[in-house]
mmCIF file of C-alpha atoms and ligand atoms in Angstrom:
data_model
loop_
_atom_site.group_PDB
_atom_site.id
_atom_site.type_symbol
_atom_site.label_atom_id
_atom_site.label_comp_id
_atom_site.label_asym_id
_atom_site.label_seq_id
_atom_site.Cartn_x
_atom_site.Cartn_y
_atom_site.Cartn_z
ATOM 1 C CA MET A 214 46.137 33.623 -31.486
ATOM 2 C CA GLU A 215 49.394 33.386 -29.547
ATOM 3 C CA LYS A 216 50.475 29.769 -28.896
ATOM 4 C CA PHE A 217 50.565 29.288 -25.127
ATOM 5 C CA ALA A 218 51.537 25.786 -23.973
ATOM 6 C CA LEU A 219 51.202 24.416 -20.461
ATOM 7 C CA VAL A 220 53.864 21.759 -19.821
ATOM 8 C CA THR A 221 53.018 19.602 -16.810
ATOM 9 C CA GLY A 222 56.137 18.085 -15.243
ATOM 10 C CA GLY A 223 58.008 20.839 -17.049
ATOM 11 C CA MET A 224 60.904 20.711 -14.596
ATOM 12 C CA GLY A 225 61.455 17.053 -15.366
ATOM 13 C CA TYR A 226 63.684 15.348 -17.912
ATOM 14 C CA ILE A 227 61.234 15.200 -20.839
ATOM 15 C CA GLY A 228 59.263 18.283 -19.788
ATOM 16 C CA SER A 229 62.277 20.603 -19.606
ATOM 17 C CA HIS A 230 63.607 19.556 -23.026
ATOM 18 C CA THR A 231 60.112 19.911 -24.486
ATOM 19 C CA SER A 232 59.786 23.398 -22.959
ATOM 20 C CA VAL A 233 63.063 24.393 -24.676
ATOM 21 C CA ALA A 234 61.791 23.104 -28.034
ATOM 22 C CA LEU A 235 58.475 24.956 -27.622
ATOM 23 C CA ILE A 236 60.118 28.263 -26.653
ATOM 24 C CA GLU A 237 62.526 27.966 -29.581
ATOM 25 C CA ALA A 238 59.495 27.406 -31.847
ATOM 26 C CA GLY A 239 57.908 30.647 -30.624
ATOM 27 C CA TYR A 240 55.508 29.288 -27.989
ATOM 28 C CA GLN A 241 54.879 30.973 -24.677
ATOM 29 C CA VAL A 242 55.386 28.252 -22.046
ATOM 30 C CA VAL A 243 53.973 27.757 -18.554
ATOM 31 C CA VAL A 244 55.863 25.078 -16.670
ATOM 32 C CA LEU A 245 53.707 23.388 -14.047
ATOM 33 C CA ASP A 246 55.529 21.210 -11.534
ATOM 34 C CA ASN A 247 55.143 20.185 -7.879
ATOM 35 C CA LEU A 248 58.948 19.797 -7.604
ATOM 36 C CA ASP A 249 58.556 16.372 -5.952
ATOM 37 C CA ASN A 250 61.070 14.902 -8.391
ATOM 38 C CA SER A 251 62.789 17.968 -9.806
ATOM 39 C CA SER A 252 64.405 21.281 -8.937
ATOM 40 C CA GLU A 253 63.633 24.904 -9.736
ATOM 41 C CA LYS A 254 67.260 25.133 -10.956
ATOM 42 C CA VAL A 255 65.956 23.684 -14.217
ATOM 43 C CA LEU A 256 64.382 27.080 -14.971
ATOM 44 C CA THR A 257 67.895 28.561 -15.045
ATOM 45 C CA GLY A 258 68.946 25.888 -17.480
ATOM 46 C CA ILE A 259 65.986 26.571 -19.776
ATOM 47 C CA GLU A 260 66.692 30.301 -19.602
ATOM 48 C CA SER A 261 70.400 29.898 -20.337
ATOM 49 C CA ILE A 262 69.549 27.867 -23.443
ATOM 50 C CA THR A 263 66.636 29.904 -24.809
ATOM 51 C CA GLY A 264 67.256 33.356 -23.337
ATOM 52 C CA GLN A 265 63.718 33.225 -21.948
ATOM 53 C CA THR A 266 62.426 32.168 -18.529
ATOM 54 C CA PRO A 267 59.184 30.235 -18.828
ATOM 55 C CA HIS A 268 56.308 31.101 -16.515
ATOM 56 C CA PHE A 269 56.386 28.727 -13.534
ATOM 57 C CA ALA A 270 53.399 27.347 -11.640
ATOM 58 C CA HIS A 271 54.538 25.530 -8.475
ATOM 59 C CA THR A 272 51.416 23.404 -8.418
ATOM 60 C CA ASP A 273 50.353 19.856 -7.664
ATOM 61 C CA LEU A 274 48.209 18.525 -10.488
ATOM 62 C CA ARG A 275 45.953 16.780 -7.970
ATOM 63 C CA ASP A 276 44.846 20.154 -6.548
ATOM 64 C CA VAL A 277 42.024 20.999 -8.940
ATOM 65 C CA ASP A 278 41.502 24.575 -7.655
ATOM 66 C CA ALA A 279 45.205 25.353 -8.008
ATOM 67 C CA VAL A 280 45.247 23.914 -11.521
ATOM 68 C CA LEU A 281 42.163 25.946 -12.460
ATOM 69 C CA GLU A 282 43.946 29.056 -11.211
ATOM 70 C CA VAL A 283 46.760 28.388 -13.698
ATOM 71 C CA PHE A 284 44.254 28.231 -16.548
ATOM 72 C CA ASN A 285 42.659 31.465 -15.307
ATOM 73 C CA GLU A 286 46.037 33.192 -15.077
ATOM 74 C CA TYR A 287 47.407 32.250 -18.516
ATOM 75 C CA PRO A 288 45.725 32.126 -21.972
ATOM 76 C CA ILE A 289 46.662 28.468 -22.420
ATOM 77 C CA THR A 290 45.949 27.052 -25.883
ATOM 78 C CA SER A 291 47.404 23.533 -25.483
ATOM 79 C CA VAL A 292 48.808 21.173 -22.866
ATOM 80 C CA ILE A 293 51.772 18.801 -22.930
ATOM 81 C CA HIS A 294 51.283 16.353 -20.057
ATOM 82 C CA THR A 295 54.587 14.772 -18.964
ATOM 83 C CA ALA A 296 54.022 14.896 -15.170
ATOM 84 C CA GLY A 297 53.901 11.479 -13.557
ATOM 85 C CA LEU A 298 55.773 8.857 -11.563
ATOM 86 C CA LYS A 299 57.877 6.655 -13.818
ATOM 87 C CA SER A 300 59.752 3.985 -11.934
ATOM 88 C CA VAL A 301 58.700 0.500 -13.021
ATOM 89 C CA GLU A 302 60.352 -0.985 -9.917
ATOM 90 C CA GLU A 303 58.634 1.408 -7.480
ATOM 91 C CA SER A 304 55.279 0.897 -9.203
ATOM 92 C CA VAL A 305 55.473 -2.827 -8.428
ATOM 93 C CA THR A 306 56.096 -2.239 -4.710
ATOM 94 C CA ASN A 307 53.651 0.682 -4.407
ATOM 95 C CA PRO A 308 50.959 0.323 -7.105
ATOM 96 C CA SER A 309 48.293 2.501 -5.453
ATOM 97 C CA LYS A 310 50.725 5.451 -5.363
ATOM 98 C CA TYR A 311 51.182 5.115 -9.131
ATOM 99 C CA TYR A 312 47.480 4.760 -9.953
ATOM 100 C CA GLU A 313 46.519 7.626 -7.637
ATOM 101 C CA ASN A 314 49.250 9.940 -8.876
ATOM 102 C CA ASN A 315 49.385 9.234 -12.584
ATOM 103 C CA ILE A 316 45.676 8.666 -13.226
ATOM 104 C CA GLY A 317 44.375 11.046 -10.555
ATOM 105 C CA SER A 318 46.449 13.949 -11.789
ATOM 106 C CA THR A 319 45.389 13.320 -15.378
ATOM 107 C CA ILE A 320 41.689 13.351 -14.438
ATOM 108 C CA THR A 321 42.171 16.638 -12.589
ATOM 109 C CA LEU A 322 44.032 18.118 -15.540
ATOM 110 C CA VAL A 323 41.363 17.084 -18.032
ATOM 111 C CA LYS A 324 38.587 18.502 -15.823
ATOM 112 C CA ALA A 325 40.432 21.820 -15.598
ATOM 113 C CA MET A 326 40.933 21.822 -19.382
ATOM 114 C CA GLN A 327 37.231 21.164 -19.877
ATOM 115 C CA THR A 328 36.331 24.068 -17.568
ATOM 116 C CA ALA A 329 38.825 26.352 -19.287
ATOM 117 C CA GLY A 330 37.752 25.305 -22.788
ATOM 118 C CA VAL A 331 41.204 23.963 -23.779
ATOM 119 C CA SER A 332 40.932 20.810 -25.890
ATOM 120 C CA THR A 333 44.436 20.107 -27.261
ATOM 121 C CA LEU A 334 46.509 17.691 -25.188
ATOM 122 C CA VAL A 335 49.713 15.742 -25.907
ATOM 123 C CA PHE A 336 50.258 12.885 -23.435
ATOM 124 C CA SER A 337 53.531 11.260 -22.462
ATOM 125 C CA SER A 338 52.936 7.531 -22.731
ATOM 126 C CA SER A 339 55.424 4.688 -23.002
ATOM 127 C CA ALA A 340 56.392 1.623 -25.001
ATOM 128 C CA THR A 341 55.817 -0.223 -21.731
ATOM 129 C CA VAL A 342 52.150 -0.492 -22.728
ATOM 130 C CA TYR A 343 53.079 -3.038 -25.406
ATOM 131 C CA SER A 344 52.671 -6.729 -24.712
ATOM 132 C CA SER A 345 55.735 -8.935 -24.315
ATOM 133 C CA SER A 346 54.076 -11.249 -26.850
ATOM 134 C CA SER A 347 54.291 -8.534 -29.546
ATOM 135 C CA LYS A 348 57.013 -9.030 -32.092
ATOM 136 C CA PRO A 349 59.429 -6.138 -32.716
ATOM 137 C CA PRO A 350 59.446 -3.697 -34.409
ATOM 138 C CA PHE A 351 56.345 -2.534 -32.498
ATOM 139 C CA ASP A 352 53.916 -0.415 -34.504
ATOM 140 C CA GLU A 353 51.023 1.511 -32.924
ATOM 141 C CA ASN A 354 48.646 -1.393 -33.552
ATOM 142 C CA ALA A 355 50.844 -3.911 -31.733
ATOM 143 C CA LYS A 356 49.138 -5.818 -28.939
ATOM 144 C CA THR A 357 49.112 -3.858 -25.670
ATOM 145 C CA PHE A 358 49.346 -5.615 -22.333
ATOM 146 C CA PRO A 359 51.314 -3.784 -19.640
ATOM 147 C CA THR A 360 53.048 -6.058 -17.151
ATOM 148 C CA ASN A 361 53.570 -3.539 -14.317
ATOM 149 C CA PRO A 362 51.495 -0.840 -12.569
ATOM 150 C CA TYR A 363 53.541 1.976 -14.134
ATOM 151 C CA GLY A 364 52.778 0.689 -17.638
ATOM 152 C CA MET A 365 49.184 -0.079 -16.663
ATOM 153 C CA SER A 366 48.700 3.503 -15.411
ATOM 154 C CA LYS A 367 49.851 4.786 -18.799
ATOM 155 C CA TYR A 368 47.590 2.302 -20.574
ATOM 156 C CA ILE A 369 44.533 3.289 -18.503
ATOM 157 C CA ILE A 370 45.162 6.979 -19.253
ATOM 158 C CA GLU A 371 45.351 6.112 -22.955
ATOM 159 C CA GLN A 372 41.949 4.394 -22.668
ATOM 160 C CA ILE A 373 40.467 7.390 -20.822
ATOM 161 C CA MET A 374 41.633 9.676 -23.630
ATOM 162 C CA ALA A 375 40.249 7.368 -26.314
ATOM 163 C CA ASP A 376 36.859 7.414 -24.537
ATOM 164 C CA MET A 377 36.999 11.222 -24.225
ATOM 165 C CA ALA A 378 37.530 11.522 -27.970
ATOM 166 C CA LEU A 379 34.562 9.207 -28.586
ATOM 167 C CA ALA A 380 32.364 11.236 -26.236
ATOM 168 C CA ASP A 381 33.218 14.661 -27.575
ATOM 169 C CA SER A 382 34.685 15.468 -30.986
ATOM 170 C CA LYS A 383 36.187 18.745 -29.737
ATOM 171 C CA TRP A 384 39.148 16.870 -28.192
ATOM 172 C CA ARG A 385 42.487 16.899 -30.012
ATOM 173 C CA LEU A 386 44.566 14.252 -28.248
ATOM 174 C CA GLY A 387 48.061 13.070 -29.176
ATOM 175 C CA ILE A 388 49.447 10.033 -27.315
ATOM 176 C CA LEU A 389 53.220 9.647 -27.629
ATOM 177 C CA ARG A 390 54.656 6.219 -26.770
ATOM 178 C CA TYR A 391 58.269 6.884 -25.865
ATOM 179 C CA PHE A 392 60.740 4.072 -26.255
ATOM 180 C CA ASN A 393 63.917 4.669 -24.220
ATOM 181 C CA PRO A 394 64.710 8.368 -23.821
ATOM 182 C CA VAL A 395 68.419 9.093 -23.168
ATOM 183 C CA GLY A 396 70.907 11.895 -23.777
ATOM 184 C CA ALA A 397 70.651 15.566 -22.834
ATOM 185 C CA HIS A 398 70.534 18.988 -24.453
ATOM 186 C CA PRO A 399 73.910 19.532 -26.244
ATOM 187 C CA SER A 400 74.535 22.617 -24.078
ATOM 188 C CA GLY A 401 74.889 20.335 -21.038
ATOM 189 C CA LYS A 402 72.628 22.724 -19.116
ATOM 190 C CA ILE A 403 69.593 20.401 -18.654
ATOM 191 C CA GLY A 404 69.318 16.640 -18.448
ATOM 192 C CA GLU A 405 68.110 13.725 -16.389
ATOM 193 C CA SER A 406 68.740 13.907 -12.643
ATOM 194 C CA PRO A 407 67.424 10.669 -11.147
ATOM 195 C CA SER A 408 66.940 10.695 -7.372
ATOM 196 C CA GLY A 409 68.695 7.829 -5.609
ATOM 197 C CA VAL A 410 70.242 4.871 -7.419
ATOM 198 C CA PRO A 411 68.969 4.943 -11.034
ATOM 199 C CA ASN A 412 66.723 2.107 -12.222
ATOM 200 C CA ASN A 413 67.401 2.790 -15.883
ATOM 201 C CA LEU A 414 70.475 1.694 -17.827
ATOM 202 C CA MET A 415 71.870 4.963 -19.185
ATOM 203 C CA PRO A 416 71.784 7.011 -15.977
ATOM 204 C CA TYR A 417 73.303 4.066 -14.074
ATOM 205 C CA LEU A 418 76.014 3.716 -16.734
ATOM 206 C CA MET A 419 76.796 7.424 -16.511
ATOM 207 C CA GLN A 420 77.096 7.319 -12.715
ATOM 208 C CA VAL A 421 79.594 4.467 -13.055
ATOM 209 C CA ALA A 422 81.433 6.530 -15.687
ATOM 210 C CA ILE A 423 81.659 9.528 -13.329
ATOM 211 C CA GLY A 424 82.749 7.270 -10.446
ATOM 212 C CA LYS A 425 79.633 7.736 -8.328
ATOM 213 C CA LEU A 426 78.744 4.037 -8.639
ATOM 214 C CA GLU A 427 81.306 1.249 -8.675
ATOM 215 C CA LYS A 428 80.178 -1.039 -11.473
ATOM 216 C CA LEU A 429 77.284 -1.649 -13.817
ATOM 217 C CA PRO A 430 75.076 -4.680 -13.069
ATOM 218 C CA ILE A 431 74.003 -6.268 -16.351
ATOM 219 C CA TYR A 432 70.713 -8.087 -15.840
ATOM 220 C CA GLY A 433 71.108 -11.169 -17.951
ATOM 221 C CA ASP A 434 73.427 -12.164 -20.796
ATOM 222 C CA ASP A 435 71.548 -15.301 -21.827
ATOM 223 C CA TYR A 436 68.774 -13.742 -23.920
ATOM 224 C CA GLU A 437 68.094 -14.773 -27.522
ATOM 225 C CA THR A 438 70.033 -11.791 -28.899
ATOM 226 C CA PRO A 439 73.373 -11.577 -30.738
ATOM 227 C CA ASP A 440 75.355 -10.786 -27.577
ATOM 228 C CA GLY A 441 72.900 -12.254 -25.050
ATOM 229 C CA THR A 442 71.853 -8.885 -23.559
ATOM 230 C CA CYS A 443 68.521 -7.102 -24.016
ATOM 231 C CA ILE A 444 67.950 -4.801 -26.955
ATOM 232 C CA ARG A 445 66.167 -1.449 -26.660
ATOM 233 C CA ASP A 446 65.343 1.548 -28.892
ATOM 234 C CA TYR A 447 67.257 4.431 -27.297
ATOM 235 C CA VAL A 448 66.118 7.834 -28.542
ATOM 236 C CA HIS A 449 67.738 11.236 -27.920
ATOM 237 C CA VAL A 450 65.614 13.357 -25.582
ATOM 238 C CA VAL A 451 66.041 16.367 -27.918
ATOM 239 C CA ASP A 452 64.567 14.293 -30.773
ATOM 240 C CA LEU A 453 61.766 13.294 -28.419
ATOM 241 C CA ALA A 454 61.096 16.968 -27.577
ATOM 242 C CA ARG A 455 60.814 17.775 -31.281
ATOM 243 C CA GLY A 456 58.255 14.972 -31.525
ATOM 244 C CA HIS A 457 55.992 16.826 -29.058
ATOM 245 C CA LEU A 458 56.186 19.958 -31.175
ATOM 246 C CA ALA A 459 55.343 17.954 -34.301
ATOM 247 C CA ALA A 460 52.366 16.375 -32.516
ATOM 248 C CA LEU A 461 51.054 19.812 -31.430
ATOM 249 C CA GLU A 462 51.336 21.077 -34.985
ATOM 250 C CA PHE A 463 49.479 18.016 -36.299
ATOM 251 C CA LEU A 464 46.674 18.541 -33.765
ATOM 252 C CA GLU A 465 46.141 22.169 -34.763
ATOM 253 C CA ASN A 466 43.500 21.035 -37.238
ATOM 254 C CA LYS A 467 42.871 17.381 -36.325
ATOM 255 C CA ASN A 468 40.278 16.274 -33.800
ATOM 256 C CA GLY A 469 40.138 12.861 -32.189
ATOM 257 C CA VAL A 470 42.777 10.695 -30.521
ATOM 258 C CA HIS A 471 46.064 9.855 -32.270
ATOM 259 C CA PHE A 472 48.876 7.476 -31.238
ATOM 260 C CA TRP A 473 52.537 7.706 -32.280
ATOM 261 C CA ASN A 474 55.657 5.748 -31.364
ATOM 262 C CA LEU A 475 58.686 7.938 -30.725
ATOM 263 C CA GLY A 476 61.872 5.938 -31.215
ATOM 264 C CA THR A 477 64.678 5.545 -33.746
ATOM 265 C CA GLY A 478 63.435 2.256 -35.191
ATOM 266 C CA LYS A 479 66.841 0.778 -34.331
ATOM 267 C CA GLY A 480 67.810 -1.557 -31.473
ATOM 268 C CA THR A 481 70.940 -1.370 -29.300
ATOM 269 C CA SER A 482 71.957 -4.031 -26.777
ATOM 270 C CA VAL A 483 73.123 -3.341 -23.240
ATOM 271 C CA LEU A 484 76.690 -4.368 -24.104
ATOM 272 C CA GLU A 485 76.653 -2.240 -27.259
ATOM 273 C CA LEU A 486 75.578 0.789 -25.227
ATOM 274 C CA VAL A 487 78.352 0.108 -22.707
ATOM 275 C CA LYS A 488 80.877 0.079 -25.568
ATOM 276 C CA GLU A 489 79.539 3.377 -26.952
ATOM 277 C CA VAL A 490 79.888 5.010 -23.545
ATOM 278 C CA GLU A 491 83.430 3.592 -23.149
ATOM 279 C CA LYS A 492 84.344 5.234 -26.480
ATOM 280 C CA VAL A 493 83.025 8.598 -25.244
ATOM 281 C CA ILE A 494 84.640 8.523 -21.786
ATOM 282 C CA GLU A 495 87.796 6.837 -23.133
ATOM 283 C CA LYS A 496 87.999 4.342 -20.295
ATOM 284 C CA PRO A 497 86.464 0.930 -19.516
ATOM 285 C CA ILE A 498 83.193 0.585 -17.622
ATOM 286 C CA PRO A 499 83.411 -2.099 -14.887
ATOM 287 C CA ILE A 500 80.482 -4.510 -15.288
ATOM 288 C CA GLU A 501 79.039 -7.394 -13.286
ATOM 289 C CA MET A 502 76.800 -10.016 -14.867
ATOM 290 C CA LYS A 503 73.648 -10.602 -12.786
ATOM 291 C CA GLN A 504 70.476 -12.639 -13.057
ATOM 292 C CA ARG A 505 67.768 -11.490 -15.456
ATOM 293 C CA ARG A 506 65.554 -8.633 -14.139
ATOM 294 C CA LYS A 507 61.895 -9.635 -13.693
ATOM 295 C CA GLY A 508 59.632 -8.221 -16.403
ATOM 296 C CA ASP A 509 62.380 -7.435 -18.939
ATOM 297 C CA ILE A 510 61.462 -8.180 -22.544
ATOM 298 C CA PRO A 511 64.439 -9.371 -24.687
ATOM 299 C CA ILE A 512 63.972 -7.139 -27.730
ATOM 300 C CA VAL A 513 62.022 -3.863 -27.910
ATOM 301 C CA PHE A 514 62.312 -1.352 -30.720
ATOM 302 C CA ALA A 515 59.844 0.838 -32.597
ATOM 303 C CA ASP A 516 58.273 0.877 -36.017
ATOM 304 C CA VAL A 517 58.342 4.653 -36.561
ATOM 305 C CA ALA A 518 56.640 4.813 -39.972
ATOM 306 C CA LYS A 519 53.501 6.497 -38.620
ATOM 307 C CA ALA A 520 55.285 9.420 -36.912
ATOM 308 C CA SER A 521 57.415 9.805 -40.009
ATOM 309 C CA SER A 522 54.464 9.981 -42.405
ATOM 310 C CA GLN A 523 51.900 11.831 -40.237
ATOM 311 C CA LEU A 524 54.203 14.128 -38.252
ATOM 312 C CA SER A 525 57.137 14.324 -40.673
ATOM 313 C CA TRP A 526 59.169 13.418 -37.586
ATOM 314 C CA GLN A 527 62.242 11.195 -37.516
ATOM 315 C CA ALA A 528 64.887 10.837 -34.833
ATOM 316 C CA LYS A 529 68.011 12.589 -36.093
ATOM 317 C CA TYR A 530 70.623 11.792 -33.448
ATOM 318 C CA SER A 531 72.868 8.720 -33.332
ATOM 319 C CA ILE A 532 73.618 6.517 -30.334
ATOM 320 C CA GLU A 533 77.107 8.090 -30.222
ATOM 321 C CA LYS A 534 75.536 11.577 -29.948
ATOM 322 C CA MET A 535 73.171 10.347 -27.231
ATOM 323 C CA CYS A 536 76.121 9.052 -25.198
ATOM 324 C CA ALA A 537 78.259 12.172 -25.794
ATOM 325 C CA ASP A 538 75.472 14.560 -24.795
ATOM 326 C CA HIS A 539 74.472 12.475 -21.759
ATOM 327 C CA TRP A 540 78.116 12.400 -20.627
ATOM 328 C CA LYS A 541 78.464 16.193 -21.044
ATOM 329 C CA TRP A 542 75.399 16.641 -18.845
ATOM 330 C CA GLN A 543 76.606 14.088 -16.279
ATOM 331 C CA LYS A 544 79.865 16.009 -15.843
ATOM 332 C CA HIS A 545 78.100 19.406 -15.632
ATOM 333 C CA TYR A 546 75.473 18.024 -13.227
ATOM 334 C CA SER A 547 78.061 16.404 -10.983
ATOM 335 C CA ASP A 548 80.267 19.545 -10.975
ATOM 336 C CA SER A 549 77.282 21.689 -9.998
ATOM 337 C CA ARG A 550 76.741 19.502 -6.933
ATOM 338 C CA GLN A 551 80.330 19.588 -5.644
HETATM 339 C C1 WQD B 279 67.027 -1.278 -20.365
HETATM 340 C C2 WQD B 279 67.828 -2.569 -20.370
HETATM 341 C C3 WQD B 279 67.656 -3.866 -18.363
HETATM 342 C C4 WQD B 279 69.709 -1.109 -15.708
HETATM 343 C C5 WQD B 279 61.921 1.416 -18.691
HETATM 344 C C6 WQD B 279 60.454 1.762 -18.659
HETATM 345 C C7 WQD B 279 60.149 2.742 -19.764
HETATM 346 C C8 WQD B 279 61.013 3.948 -19.605
HETATM 347 C C9 WQD B 279 62.476 3.525 -19.694
HETATM 348 C C10 WQD B 279 59.969 5.650 -18.255
HETATM 349 C C11 WQD B 279 67.066 -3.735 -19.740
HETATM 350 C C12 WQD B 279 69.093 -3.392 -18.586
HETATM 351 C C13 WQD B 279 69.117 -1.695 -16.822
HETATM 352 C C14 WQD B 279 70.902 -1.660 -15.179
HETATM 353 C C15 WQD B 279 70.871 -3.343 -16.885
HETATM 354 N N1 WQD B 279 60.766 4.596 -18.369
HETATM 355 N N2 WQD B 279 69.703 -2.780 -17.387
HETATM 356 N N3 WQD B 279 71.453 -2.755 -15.788
HETATM 357 O O1 WQD B 279 63.249 -1.343 -18.804
HETATM 358 O O2 WQD B 279 63.575 -0.816 -21.286
HETATM 359 O O3 WQD B 279 62.244 0.732 -19.883
HETATM 360 O O4 WQD B 279 62.691 2.592 -18.610
HETATM 361 O O5 WQD B 279 59.438 6.296 -19.107
HETATM 362 O O6 WQD B 279 58.801 3.118 -19.686
HETATM 363 O O7 WQD B 279 59.730 0.591 -18.886
HETATM 364 O O8 WQD B 279 64.705 0.588 -19.575
HETATM 365 O O9 WQD B 279 66.919 1.386 -18.911
HETATM 366 O O10 WQD B 279 65.488 0.184 -17.174
HETATM 367 O O11 WQD B 279 66.539 -1.113 -19.038
HETATM 368 O O12 WQD B 279 71.370 -4.340 -17.401
HETATM 369 O O13 WQD B 279 71.497 -1.161 -14.156
HETATM 370 O O14 WQD B 279 68.998 -2.386 -19.581
HETATM 371 O O15 WQD B 279 67.660 -5.196 -17.879
HETATM 372 O O16 WQD B 279 67.369 -4.898 -20.464
HETATM 373 P P1 WQD B 279 63.436 -0.341 -19.887
HETATM 374 P P2 WQD B 279 65.937 0.315 -18.601
#
C-alpha cells in the first residue's frame, strides 16, 4: 500500500523539514496547517528541494469536520503531529490558550484518525517534560515534571496517548522528545521563521548576527557549569526530521506506545554556541549579561541510546554544521523579505 503521511503543522519549522524527509523517502505527503504561525511560501521551499509539491490542507485541527474531510480526501496511512503552540514564555502568560490549542487539537486529530481507521501516529513532544530534578543525561525513564504550561500540555498529550495504547492495541504511537532543534535545510530554502522577537537562543543569536537585533541577552552566567552559562543539547533539524522517518518505519509492525529522545547526547553552553556562530559569521556577536531566566535548568542533554538501538537513528550533524546551515537560512530568509 502506498505510504501516505499527513503532517500536521507541516508548514512549520519541524513539520516542513519532516515533510522533505518523507517525500525524499518516497512518501506521499499531505501538509495540514492553519497558517497561524507559518506561511504558504514554505510549500515553494519544499518543492524546490524535493521537486514535488505536497498536497496542502489549509485546515484548523480543532475543526473536526474539516479534519475528517482531509482523511476522506486522501488515503492517509500515518500521521506526524507537529502542530502546536510552542512558546514557553507565552504559555506562562496564557495557559488556557496552550491547553485548548495543543490538547484540543490532538483530541480532534485522534478522533478523526479513529473514524478513518488510521492508527499510526508520531507525536512531537519535548525534553521540557523532564523534571529539573533529573540528572543529565536524560534517558526516557527520567523523572518527568513539566514546570510550565507548554511542557505540561506536551506531558498531558503523552499521557493521553499512553492511555489510548492501553485501551486499544491497534494504536501504533511514537512519542519523540526533542531536545533543542536548531539549524536549517542545507539548501537554505526552509528554516525557522519565528514571529516577533525570538524566545529561543539560536534564532535570537541569528537575528543579532544579521543585524536585526542589537545584542544577545545572556540569561545568567553564574550557573554550576564550566563557563557559568546553561548547557543544552542542540540537534540539527534535518537530523530530527530523519528521526521521524525512523520512528514511522519502526511503527510499521509495532503496536503500543513508544518514547524516544531525539538529541545528540552532547551539551553545548550558551557562550560556546555564541563562539560557534562568531566563527561562521566571522564577526563578534555583541552580548549583554542579564539575570537568570525563570524556569531555566542549568544542564540539559539527552541519553540517546534508545533511539540508536531501536530506531538505528543517531544525529549526524555537528554544532558547526547547525550554525552554518542556520546562518545560510537566516541570510536567505532576510533577503526574501527585503
Ligand atoms: C536555551 C538557553 C536560555 C535566549 C525551549 C523549550 C523547548 C524547545 C526549545 C519548543 C537557556 C538561554 C535563550 C536568549 C539566552 N521549544 N538564552 N538568551 O529553554 O532550552 O528550550 O526551547 O519545542 O521545548 O523548552 O531553549 O533556546 O529558549 O534557551 O541566554 O535570548 O539559552 O536561558 O539557558 P530551552 P532556549
